[in-house]
Short mmCIF file of C-alpha atoms and ligand atoms in Angstrom, two decimals:
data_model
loop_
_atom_site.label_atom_id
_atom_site.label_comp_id
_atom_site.label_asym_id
_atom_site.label_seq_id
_atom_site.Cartn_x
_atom_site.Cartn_y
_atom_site.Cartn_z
CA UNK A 125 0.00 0.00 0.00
CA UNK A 126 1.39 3.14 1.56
CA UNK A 127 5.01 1.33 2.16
CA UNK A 128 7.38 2.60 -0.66
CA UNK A 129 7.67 4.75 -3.50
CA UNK A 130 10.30 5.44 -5.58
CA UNK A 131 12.48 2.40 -6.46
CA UNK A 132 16.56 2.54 -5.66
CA UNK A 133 18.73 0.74 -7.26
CA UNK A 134 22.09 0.83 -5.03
CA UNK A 135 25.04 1.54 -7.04
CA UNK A 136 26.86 -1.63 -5.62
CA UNK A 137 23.81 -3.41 -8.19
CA UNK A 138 24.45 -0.85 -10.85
CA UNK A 139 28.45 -1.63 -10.56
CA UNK A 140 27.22 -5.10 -10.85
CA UNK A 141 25.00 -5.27 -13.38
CA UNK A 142 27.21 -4.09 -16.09
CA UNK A 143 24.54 -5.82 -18.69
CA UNK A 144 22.16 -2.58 -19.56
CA UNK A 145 18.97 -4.94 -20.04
CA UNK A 146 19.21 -6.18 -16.38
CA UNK A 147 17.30 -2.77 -15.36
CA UNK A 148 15.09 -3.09 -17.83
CA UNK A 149 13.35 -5.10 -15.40
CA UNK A 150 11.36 -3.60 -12.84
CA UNK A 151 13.42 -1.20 -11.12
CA UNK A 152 10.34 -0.78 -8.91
CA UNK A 153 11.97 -2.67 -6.10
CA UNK A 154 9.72 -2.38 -3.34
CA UNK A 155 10.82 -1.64 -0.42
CA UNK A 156 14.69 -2.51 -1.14
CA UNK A 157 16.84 -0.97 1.78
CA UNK A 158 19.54 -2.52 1.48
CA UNK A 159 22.27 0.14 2.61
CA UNK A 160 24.20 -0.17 -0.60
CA UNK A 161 27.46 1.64 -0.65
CA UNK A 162 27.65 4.27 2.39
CA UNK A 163 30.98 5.48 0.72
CA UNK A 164 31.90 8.47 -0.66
CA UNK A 165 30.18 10.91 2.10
CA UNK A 166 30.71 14.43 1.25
CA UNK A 167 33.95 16.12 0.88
CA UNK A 168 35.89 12.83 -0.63
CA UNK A 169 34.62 13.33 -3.70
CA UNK A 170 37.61 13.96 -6.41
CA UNK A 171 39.90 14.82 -3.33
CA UNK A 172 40.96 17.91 -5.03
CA UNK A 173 37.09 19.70 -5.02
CA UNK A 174 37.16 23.06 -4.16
CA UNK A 175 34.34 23.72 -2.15
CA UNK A 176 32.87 26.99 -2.15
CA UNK A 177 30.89 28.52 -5.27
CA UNK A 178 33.11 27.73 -8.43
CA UNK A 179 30.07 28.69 -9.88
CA UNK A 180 27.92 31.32 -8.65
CA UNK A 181 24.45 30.48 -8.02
CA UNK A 182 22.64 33.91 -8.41
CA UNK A 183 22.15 33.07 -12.46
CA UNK A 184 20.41 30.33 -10.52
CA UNK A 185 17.66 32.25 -9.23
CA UNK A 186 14.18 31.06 -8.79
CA UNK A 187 13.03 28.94 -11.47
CA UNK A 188 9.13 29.50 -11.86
CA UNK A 189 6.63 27.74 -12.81
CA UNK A 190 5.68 25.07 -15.28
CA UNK A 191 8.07 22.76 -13.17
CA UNK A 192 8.99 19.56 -15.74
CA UNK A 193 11.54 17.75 -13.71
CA UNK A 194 12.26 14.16 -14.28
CA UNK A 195 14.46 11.73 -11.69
CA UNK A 196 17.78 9.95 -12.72
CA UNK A 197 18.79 7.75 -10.20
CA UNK A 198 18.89 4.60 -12.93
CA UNK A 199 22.00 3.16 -13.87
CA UNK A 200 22.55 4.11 -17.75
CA UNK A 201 24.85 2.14 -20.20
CA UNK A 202 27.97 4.21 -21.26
CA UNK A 203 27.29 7.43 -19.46
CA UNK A 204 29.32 9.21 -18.28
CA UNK A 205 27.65 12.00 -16.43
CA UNK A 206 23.66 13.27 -16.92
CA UNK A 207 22.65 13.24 -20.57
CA UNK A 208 23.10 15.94 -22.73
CA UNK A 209 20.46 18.39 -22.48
CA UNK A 210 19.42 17.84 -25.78
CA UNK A 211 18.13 14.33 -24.71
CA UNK A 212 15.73 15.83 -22.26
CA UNK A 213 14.47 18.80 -24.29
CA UNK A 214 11.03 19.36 -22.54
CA UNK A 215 12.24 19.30 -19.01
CA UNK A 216 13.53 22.44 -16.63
CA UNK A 217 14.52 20.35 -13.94
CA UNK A 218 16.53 17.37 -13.64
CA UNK A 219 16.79 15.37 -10.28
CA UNK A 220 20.45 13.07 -9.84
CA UNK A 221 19.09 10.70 -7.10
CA UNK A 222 19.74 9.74 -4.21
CA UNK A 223 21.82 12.06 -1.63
CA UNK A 224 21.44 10.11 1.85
CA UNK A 225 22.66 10.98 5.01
CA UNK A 226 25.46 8.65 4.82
CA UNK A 227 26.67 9.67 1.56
CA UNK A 228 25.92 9.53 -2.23
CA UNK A 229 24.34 6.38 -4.34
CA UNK A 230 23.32 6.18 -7.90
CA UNK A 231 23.36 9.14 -9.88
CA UNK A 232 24.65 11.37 -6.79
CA UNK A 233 27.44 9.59 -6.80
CA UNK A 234 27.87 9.12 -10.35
CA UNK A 235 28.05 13.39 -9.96
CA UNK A 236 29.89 12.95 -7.10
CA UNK A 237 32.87 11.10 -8.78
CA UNK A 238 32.93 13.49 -11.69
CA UNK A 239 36.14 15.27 -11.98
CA UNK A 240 35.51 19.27 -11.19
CA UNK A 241 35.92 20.59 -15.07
CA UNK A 242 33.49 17.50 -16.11
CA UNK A 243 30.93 19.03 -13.74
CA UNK A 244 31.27 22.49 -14.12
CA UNK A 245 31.06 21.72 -18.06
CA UNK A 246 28.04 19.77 -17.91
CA UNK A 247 26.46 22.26 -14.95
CA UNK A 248 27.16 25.23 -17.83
CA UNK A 249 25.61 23.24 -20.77
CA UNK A 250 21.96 22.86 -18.11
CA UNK A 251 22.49 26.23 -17.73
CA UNK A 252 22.33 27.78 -21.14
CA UNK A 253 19.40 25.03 -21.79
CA UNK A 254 17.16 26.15 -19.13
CA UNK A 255 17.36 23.60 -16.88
CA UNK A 256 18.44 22.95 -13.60
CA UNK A 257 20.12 20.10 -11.77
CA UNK A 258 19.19 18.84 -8.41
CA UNK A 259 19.28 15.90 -6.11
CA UNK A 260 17.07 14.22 -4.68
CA UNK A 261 17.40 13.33 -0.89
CA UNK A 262 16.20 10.12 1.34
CA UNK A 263 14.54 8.30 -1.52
CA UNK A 264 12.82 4.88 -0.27
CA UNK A 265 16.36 3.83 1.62
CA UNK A 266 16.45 6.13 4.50
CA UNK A 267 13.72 6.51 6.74
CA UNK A 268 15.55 9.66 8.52
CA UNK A 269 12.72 10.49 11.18
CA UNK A 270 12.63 6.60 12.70
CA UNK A 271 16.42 6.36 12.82
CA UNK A 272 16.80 9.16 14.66
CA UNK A 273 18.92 11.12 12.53
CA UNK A 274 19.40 14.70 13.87
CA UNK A 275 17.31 16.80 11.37
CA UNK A 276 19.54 20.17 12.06
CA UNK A 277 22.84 18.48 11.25
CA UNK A 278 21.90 16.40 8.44
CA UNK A 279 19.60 19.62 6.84
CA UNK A 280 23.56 21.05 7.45
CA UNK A 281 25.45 17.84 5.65
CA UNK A 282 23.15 17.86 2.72
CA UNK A 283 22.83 21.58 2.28
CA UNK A 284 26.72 21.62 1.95
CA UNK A 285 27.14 18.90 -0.64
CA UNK A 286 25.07 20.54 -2.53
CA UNK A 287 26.98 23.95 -2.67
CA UNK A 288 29.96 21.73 -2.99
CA UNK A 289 29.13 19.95 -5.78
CA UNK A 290 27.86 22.87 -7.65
CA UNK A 291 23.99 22.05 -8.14
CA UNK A 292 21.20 24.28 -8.33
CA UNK A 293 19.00 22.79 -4.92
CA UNK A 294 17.65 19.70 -3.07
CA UNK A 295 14.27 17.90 -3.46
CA UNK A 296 13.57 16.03 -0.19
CA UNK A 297 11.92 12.37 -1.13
CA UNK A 298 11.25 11.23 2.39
CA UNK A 299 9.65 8.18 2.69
CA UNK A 300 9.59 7.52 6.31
CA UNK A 301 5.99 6.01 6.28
CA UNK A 302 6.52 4.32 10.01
CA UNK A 303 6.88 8.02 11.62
CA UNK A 304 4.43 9.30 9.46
CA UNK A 305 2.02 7.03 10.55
CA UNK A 306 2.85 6.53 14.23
CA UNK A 307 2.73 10.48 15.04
CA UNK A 308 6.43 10.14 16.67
CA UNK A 309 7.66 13.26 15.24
CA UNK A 310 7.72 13.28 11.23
CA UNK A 311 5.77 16.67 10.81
CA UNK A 312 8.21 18.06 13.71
CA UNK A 313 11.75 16.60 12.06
CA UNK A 314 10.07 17.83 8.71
CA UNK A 315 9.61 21.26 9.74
CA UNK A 316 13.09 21.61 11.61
CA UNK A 317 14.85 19.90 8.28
CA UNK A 318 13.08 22.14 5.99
CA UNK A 319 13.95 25.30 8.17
CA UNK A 320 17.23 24.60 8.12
CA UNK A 321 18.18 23.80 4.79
CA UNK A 322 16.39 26.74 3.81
CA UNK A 323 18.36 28.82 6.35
CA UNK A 324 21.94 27.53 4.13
CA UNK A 325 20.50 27.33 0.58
CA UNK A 326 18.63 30.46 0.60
CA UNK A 327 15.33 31.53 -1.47
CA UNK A 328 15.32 32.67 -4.88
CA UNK A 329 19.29 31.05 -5.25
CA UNK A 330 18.13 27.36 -4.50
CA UNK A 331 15.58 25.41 -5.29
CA UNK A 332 14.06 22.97 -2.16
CA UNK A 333 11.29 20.69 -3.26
CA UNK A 334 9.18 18.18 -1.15
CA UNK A 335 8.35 14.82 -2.46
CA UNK A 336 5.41 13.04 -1.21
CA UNK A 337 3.03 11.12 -1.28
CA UNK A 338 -0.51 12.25 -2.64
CA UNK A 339 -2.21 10.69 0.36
CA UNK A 340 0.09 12.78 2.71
CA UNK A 341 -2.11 16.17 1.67
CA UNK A 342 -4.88 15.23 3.75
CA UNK A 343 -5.66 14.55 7.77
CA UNK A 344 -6.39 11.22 7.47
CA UNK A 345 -6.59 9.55 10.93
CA UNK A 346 -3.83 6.89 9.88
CA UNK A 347 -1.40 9.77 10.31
CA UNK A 348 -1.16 10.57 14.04
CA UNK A 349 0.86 13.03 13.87
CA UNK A 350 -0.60 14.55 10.65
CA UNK A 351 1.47 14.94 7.53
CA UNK A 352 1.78 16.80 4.69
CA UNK A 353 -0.61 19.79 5.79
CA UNK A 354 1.15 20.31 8.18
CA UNK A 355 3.80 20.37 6.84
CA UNK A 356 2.94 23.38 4.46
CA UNK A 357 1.35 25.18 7.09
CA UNK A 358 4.27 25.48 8.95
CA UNK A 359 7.29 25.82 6.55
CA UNK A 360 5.23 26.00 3.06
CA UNK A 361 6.47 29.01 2.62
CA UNK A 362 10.23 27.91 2.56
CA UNK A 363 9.54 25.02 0.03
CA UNK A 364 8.94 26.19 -3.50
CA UNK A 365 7.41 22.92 -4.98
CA UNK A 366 5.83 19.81 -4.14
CA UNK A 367 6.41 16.87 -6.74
CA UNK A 368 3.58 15.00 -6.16
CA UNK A 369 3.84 11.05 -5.90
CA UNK A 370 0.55 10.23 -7.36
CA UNK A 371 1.38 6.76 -8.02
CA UNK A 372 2.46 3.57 -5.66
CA UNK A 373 -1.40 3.80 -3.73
CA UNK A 374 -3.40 1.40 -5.52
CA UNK A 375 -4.24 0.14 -8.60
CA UNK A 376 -7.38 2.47 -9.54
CA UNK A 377 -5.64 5.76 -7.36
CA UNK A 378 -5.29 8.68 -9.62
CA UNK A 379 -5.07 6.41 -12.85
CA UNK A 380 -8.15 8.97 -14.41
CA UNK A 381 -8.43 12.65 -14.88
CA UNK A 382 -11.23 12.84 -12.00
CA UNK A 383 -9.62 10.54 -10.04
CA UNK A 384 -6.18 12.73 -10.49
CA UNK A 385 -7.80 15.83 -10.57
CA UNK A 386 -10.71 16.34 -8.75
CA UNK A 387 -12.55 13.30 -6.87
CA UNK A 388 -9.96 10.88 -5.30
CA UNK A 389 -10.98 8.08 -4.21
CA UNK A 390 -12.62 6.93 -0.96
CA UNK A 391 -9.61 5.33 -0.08
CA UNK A 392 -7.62 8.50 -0.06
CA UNK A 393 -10.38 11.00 0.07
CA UNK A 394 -9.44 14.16 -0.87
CA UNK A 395 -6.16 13.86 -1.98
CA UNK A 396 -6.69 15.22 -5.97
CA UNK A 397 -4.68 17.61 -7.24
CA UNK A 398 -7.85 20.44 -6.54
CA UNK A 399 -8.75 18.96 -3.39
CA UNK A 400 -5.17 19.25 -2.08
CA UNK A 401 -5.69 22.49 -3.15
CA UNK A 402 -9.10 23.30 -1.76
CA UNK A 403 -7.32 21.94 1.71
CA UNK A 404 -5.33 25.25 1.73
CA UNK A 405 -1.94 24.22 -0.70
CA UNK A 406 -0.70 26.21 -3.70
CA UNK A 407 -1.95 24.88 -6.56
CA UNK A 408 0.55 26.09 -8.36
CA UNK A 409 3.08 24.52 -5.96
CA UNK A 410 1.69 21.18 -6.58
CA UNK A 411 3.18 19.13 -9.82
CA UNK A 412 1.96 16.10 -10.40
CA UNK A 413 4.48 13.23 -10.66
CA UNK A 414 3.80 9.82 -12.36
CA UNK A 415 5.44 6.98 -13.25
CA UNK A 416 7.33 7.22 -16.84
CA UNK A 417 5.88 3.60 -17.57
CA UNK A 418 3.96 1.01 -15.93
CA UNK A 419 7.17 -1.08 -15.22
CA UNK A 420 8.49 2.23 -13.05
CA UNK A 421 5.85 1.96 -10.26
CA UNK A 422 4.04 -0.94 -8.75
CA UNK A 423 0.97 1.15 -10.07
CA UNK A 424 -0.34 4.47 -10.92
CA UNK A 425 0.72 4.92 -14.52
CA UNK A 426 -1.06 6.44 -17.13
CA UNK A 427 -0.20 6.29 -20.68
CA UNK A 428 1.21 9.31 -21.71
CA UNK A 429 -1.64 10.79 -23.86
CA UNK A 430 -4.07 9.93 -21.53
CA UNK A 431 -2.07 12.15 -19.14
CA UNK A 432 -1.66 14.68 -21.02
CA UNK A 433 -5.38 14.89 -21.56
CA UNK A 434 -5.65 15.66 -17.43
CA UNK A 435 -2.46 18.00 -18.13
CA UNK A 436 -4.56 20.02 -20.31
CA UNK A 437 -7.30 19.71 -18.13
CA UNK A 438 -5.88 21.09 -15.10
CA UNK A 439 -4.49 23.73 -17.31
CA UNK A 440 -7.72 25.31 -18.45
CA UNK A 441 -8.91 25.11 -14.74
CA UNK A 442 -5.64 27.70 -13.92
CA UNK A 443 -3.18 25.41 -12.82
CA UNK A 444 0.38 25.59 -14.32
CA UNK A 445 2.33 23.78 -11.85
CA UNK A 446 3.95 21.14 -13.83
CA UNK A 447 4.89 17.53 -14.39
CA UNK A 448 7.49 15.21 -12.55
CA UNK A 449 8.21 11.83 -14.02
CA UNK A 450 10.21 8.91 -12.38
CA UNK A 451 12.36 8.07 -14.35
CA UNK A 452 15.09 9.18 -17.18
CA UNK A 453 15.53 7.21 -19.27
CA UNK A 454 11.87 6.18 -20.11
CA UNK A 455 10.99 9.05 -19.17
CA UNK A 456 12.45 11.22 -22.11
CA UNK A 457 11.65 14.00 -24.22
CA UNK A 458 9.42 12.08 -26.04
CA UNK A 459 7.39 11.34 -22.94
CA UNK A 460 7.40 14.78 -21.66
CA UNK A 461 6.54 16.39 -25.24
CA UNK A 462 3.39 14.23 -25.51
CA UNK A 463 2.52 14.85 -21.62
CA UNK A 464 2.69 19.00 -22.09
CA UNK A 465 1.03 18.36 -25.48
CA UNK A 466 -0.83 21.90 -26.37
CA UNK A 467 -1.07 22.82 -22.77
CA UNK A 468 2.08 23.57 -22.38
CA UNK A 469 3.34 23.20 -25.93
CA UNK A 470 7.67 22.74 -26.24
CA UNK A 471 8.58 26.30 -27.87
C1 NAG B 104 26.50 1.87 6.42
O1 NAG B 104 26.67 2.51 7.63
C2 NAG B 104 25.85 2.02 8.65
C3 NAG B 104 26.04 2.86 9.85
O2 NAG B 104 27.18 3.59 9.79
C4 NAG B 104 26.17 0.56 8.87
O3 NAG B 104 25.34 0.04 9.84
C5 NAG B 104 25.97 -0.19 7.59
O4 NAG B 104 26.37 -1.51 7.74
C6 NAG B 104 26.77 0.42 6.51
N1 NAG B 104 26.47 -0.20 5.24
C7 NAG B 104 27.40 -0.44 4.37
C8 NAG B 104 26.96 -1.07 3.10
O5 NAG B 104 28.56 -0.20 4.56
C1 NAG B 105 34.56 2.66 -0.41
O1 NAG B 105 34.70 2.25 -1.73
C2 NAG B 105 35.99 1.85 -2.06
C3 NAG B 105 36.01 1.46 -3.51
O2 NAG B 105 35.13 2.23 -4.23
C4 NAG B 105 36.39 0.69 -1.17
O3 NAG B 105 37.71 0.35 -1.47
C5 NAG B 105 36.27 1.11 0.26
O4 NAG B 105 36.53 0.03 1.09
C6 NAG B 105 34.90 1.62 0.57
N1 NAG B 105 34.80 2.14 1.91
C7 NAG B 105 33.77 1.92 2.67
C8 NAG B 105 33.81 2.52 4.01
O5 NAG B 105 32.80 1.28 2.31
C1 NAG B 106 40.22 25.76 -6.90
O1 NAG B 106 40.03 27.08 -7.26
C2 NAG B 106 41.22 27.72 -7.67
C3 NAG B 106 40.93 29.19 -7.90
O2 NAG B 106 39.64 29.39 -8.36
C4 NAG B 106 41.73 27.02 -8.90
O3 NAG B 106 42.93 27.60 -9.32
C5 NAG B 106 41.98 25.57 -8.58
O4 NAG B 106 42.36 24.88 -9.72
C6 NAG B 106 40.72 24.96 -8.04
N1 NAG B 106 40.98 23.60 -7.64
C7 NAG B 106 40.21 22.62 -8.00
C8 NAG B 106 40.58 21.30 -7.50
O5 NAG B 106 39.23 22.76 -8.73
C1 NAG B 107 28.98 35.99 -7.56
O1 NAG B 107 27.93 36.77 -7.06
C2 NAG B 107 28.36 37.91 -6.39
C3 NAG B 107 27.17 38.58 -5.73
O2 NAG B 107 26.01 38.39 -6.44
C4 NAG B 107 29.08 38.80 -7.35
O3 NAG B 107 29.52 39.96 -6.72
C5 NAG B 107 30.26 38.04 -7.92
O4 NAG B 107 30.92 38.81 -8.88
C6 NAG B 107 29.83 36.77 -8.54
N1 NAG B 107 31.00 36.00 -8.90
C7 NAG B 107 31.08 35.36 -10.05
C8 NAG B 107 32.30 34.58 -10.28
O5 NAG B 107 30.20 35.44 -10.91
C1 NAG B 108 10.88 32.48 -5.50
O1 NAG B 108 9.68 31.77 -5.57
C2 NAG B 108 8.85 31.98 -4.48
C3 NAG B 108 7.66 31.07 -4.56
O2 NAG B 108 7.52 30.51 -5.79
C4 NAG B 108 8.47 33.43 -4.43
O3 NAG B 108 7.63 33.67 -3.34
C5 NAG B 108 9.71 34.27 -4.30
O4 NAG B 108 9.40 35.62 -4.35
C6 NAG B 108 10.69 33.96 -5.40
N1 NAG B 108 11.94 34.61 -5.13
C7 NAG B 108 12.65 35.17 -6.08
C8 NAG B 108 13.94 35.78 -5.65
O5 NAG B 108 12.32 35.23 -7.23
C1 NAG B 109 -13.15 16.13 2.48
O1 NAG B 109 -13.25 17.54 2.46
C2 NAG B 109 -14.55 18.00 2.73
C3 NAG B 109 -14.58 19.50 2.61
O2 NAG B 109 -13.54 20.02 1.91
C4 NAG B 109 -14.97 17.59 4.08
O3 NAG B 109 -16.29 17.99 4.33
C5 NAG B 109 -14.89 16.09 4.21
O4 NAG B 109 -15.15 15.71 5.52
C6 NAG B 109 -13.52 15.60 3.83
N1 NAG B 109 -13.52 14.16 3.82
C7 NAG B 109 -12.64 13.47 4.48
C8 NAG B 109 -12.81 12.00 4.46
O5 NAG B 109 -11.72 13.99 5.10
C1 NAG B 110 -5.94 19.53 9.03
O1 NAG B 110 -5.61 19.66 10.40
C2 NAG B 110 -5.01 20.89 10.75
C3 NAG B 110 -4.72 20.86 12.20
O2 NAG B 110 -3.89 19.83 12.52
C4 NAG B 110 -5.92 22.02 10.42
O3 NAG B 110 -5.28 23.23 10.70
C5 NAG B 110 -6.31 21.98 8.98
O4 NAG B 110 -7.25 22.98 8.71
C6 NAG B 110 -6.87 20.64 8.60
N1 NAG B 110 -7.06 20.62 7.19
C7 NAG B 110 -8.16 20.16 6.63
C8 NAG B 110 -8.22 20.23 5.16
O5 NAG B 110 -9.03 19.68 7.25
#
């Protein structure tokens, strides 16, 4: 049910599976926590990284919306690096997952081990094509509220890698679903994370996004402690985007335009994109994410025209907030070119 989200692949597996096709499989491996490789932490990097701004981030600004960001954490054949921009034409964001609090995996660490000149060439190439490169924190492998990790100090560690490695912010995939639903502090560790981060990666020169769950947006009694609402009452104002996990809670949640848009279901009532809107969120803070195919998710996928029918939907009912997809490289400009379709056509 409620009990993961977005797959991880741990890079030990991706160093493995030197074979491309193995991830063609699946990748939606629920629930995997195996710790993978806690190496690397921050600061090892290429030895030699100088840490401070090599680049500064007030070109950075705030990026506004339409938000199209789409998650790497996937191990890809031959690369070398994120794709050229020209392979995700369509997309303004683009999130290297995960960033954990003991260290990098996947695509972090793929960015991670970069040389500095590799980065800072590929950082400038995102910049003149409009989009900007993040990571994405937690991910299904941490659950940072039940383990007790210290939400000052690792808000600290993670704001500092990413001014160290040069990116443009930090979307915050936490997946603690225990502490969620046992009301033992997840709103509380949320709000003191999100406060902190925001106090070292400050508004309008980095982006901080929150990941979660669709269900999350509502004060349903399974979460003690409340969620999500909460959440944006408290420190909404220091998050500029929610990507939207509308996926993972059922096989008929969110898989039509109503049932996206305006009439979840009675198993997660009022947790639409308008109703989590009508509960007091931004609606143009809230971009709906999906799965890139069915194979990404355990469920929740739509095919892409179908989505892009609710796209355009929500559009003429004045929302713009955008689209997240999990994950490159399914999820590719292709995908996000029929998804915008005329709503938000590719100029
Ligand atoms: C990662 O670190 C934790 C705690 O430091 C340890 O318990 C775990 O075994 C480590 N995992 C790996 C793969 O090294
Ligand atoms: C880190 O990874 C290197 C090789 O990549 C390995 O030699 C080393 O033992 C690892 N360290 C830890 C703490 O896992
Ligand atoms: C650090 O920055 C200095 C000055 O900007 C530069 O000369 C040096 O090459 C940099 N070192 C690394 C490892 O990037
Ligand atoms: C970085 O930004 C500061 C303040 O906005 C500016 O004074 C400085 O010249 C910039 N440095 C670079 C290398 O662009
Ligand atoms: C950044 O975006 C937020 C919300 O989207 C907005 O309130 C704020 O004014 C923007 N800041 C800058 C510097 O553009
Ligand atoms: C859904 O929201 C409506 C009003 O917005 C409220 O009356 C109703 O009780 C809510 N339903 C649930 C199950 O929370
Ligand atoms: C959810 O509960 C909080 C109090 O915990 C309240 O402020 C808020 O209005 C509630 N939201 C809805 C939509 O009922």
């Amino acid at each position: 049910m409620l009990s993961f989200t977005f797959s991880y692949i741990v890079s030990v597996l991706a160093v493995l599976a030197l074979v491309n096709s193995v991830f063609s499989a699946p990748i939606c491996s629920v629930g995997v926590r195996s710790g993978g490789s806690n190496n690397s932490t921050s600061g090892s990097g290429s030895g030699s990284t100088n840490s401070t701004s090599s680049s500064n981030s007030t070109s950075s600004s705030n990026s506004s919306a339409p938000h199209f960001l789409v998650y790497s954490d996937a191990w890809v054949s031959g690369e070398n690096g994120p794709p050229d921009p020209s392979e995700i034409a369509g997309y303004n964001v683009f999130a290297l997952s995960f960033l954990l609090a003991s260290g990098t995996a996947d695509q972090a660490q793929e960015w991670e081990s970069l040389d500095a000149s590799t980065r800072s060439s590929i950082k400038s190439q995102y910049e003149a094509a409009g989009i900007k490169l993040i990571v994405s924190a937690f991910g299904s492998t941490e659950a940072p509220t039940s383990s007790g990790y210290d939400p000052v100090d690792t808000a600290n560690t993670m704001a500092a890698w990413v001014k160290q490695y040069d990116l443009d912010g930090i979307d915050i995939d936490y997946e603690d679903f225990d502490a969620i639903n046992e009301g033992n502090g997840a709103v509380e560790w949320l709000v003191q994370f999100t406060t902190q981060l925001r106090n070292q990666l400050p508004e309008g020169q980095y982006i901080i996004t929150h990941a979660p769950v669709a269900p999350w947006f509502s004060n349903n009694s399974q979460f003690k402690g409340g969620a999500y609402l909460q959440v944006d009452q408290q420190v909404g104002s220091l998050i500029d985007w929610y990507n939207v996990q509308f996926y993972n809670q059922g096989t008929d949640e969110y898989t039509t335009c109503d049932g996206l848009l305006t009439q979840s279901s009675s198993t997660w009532p009022n947790t639409s994109l308008f109703e989590i809107a009508d509960a007091g969120v931004s609606l143009n803070k809230l971009v709906i994410g999906k799965p890139a195919a069915a194979a990404d998710a355990t469920n929740g996928f739509m095919d892409t025209s179908t989505l892009g029918t609710c796209v355009a939907e929500a559009q003429s009912k004045g929302w713009n907030a955008g689209v997240m997809v999990w994950e490159y490289p399914t999820a590719d400009a292709s995908w996000i070119s029929t998804v915008r379709g005329s709503a938000f056509p590719i100029s």
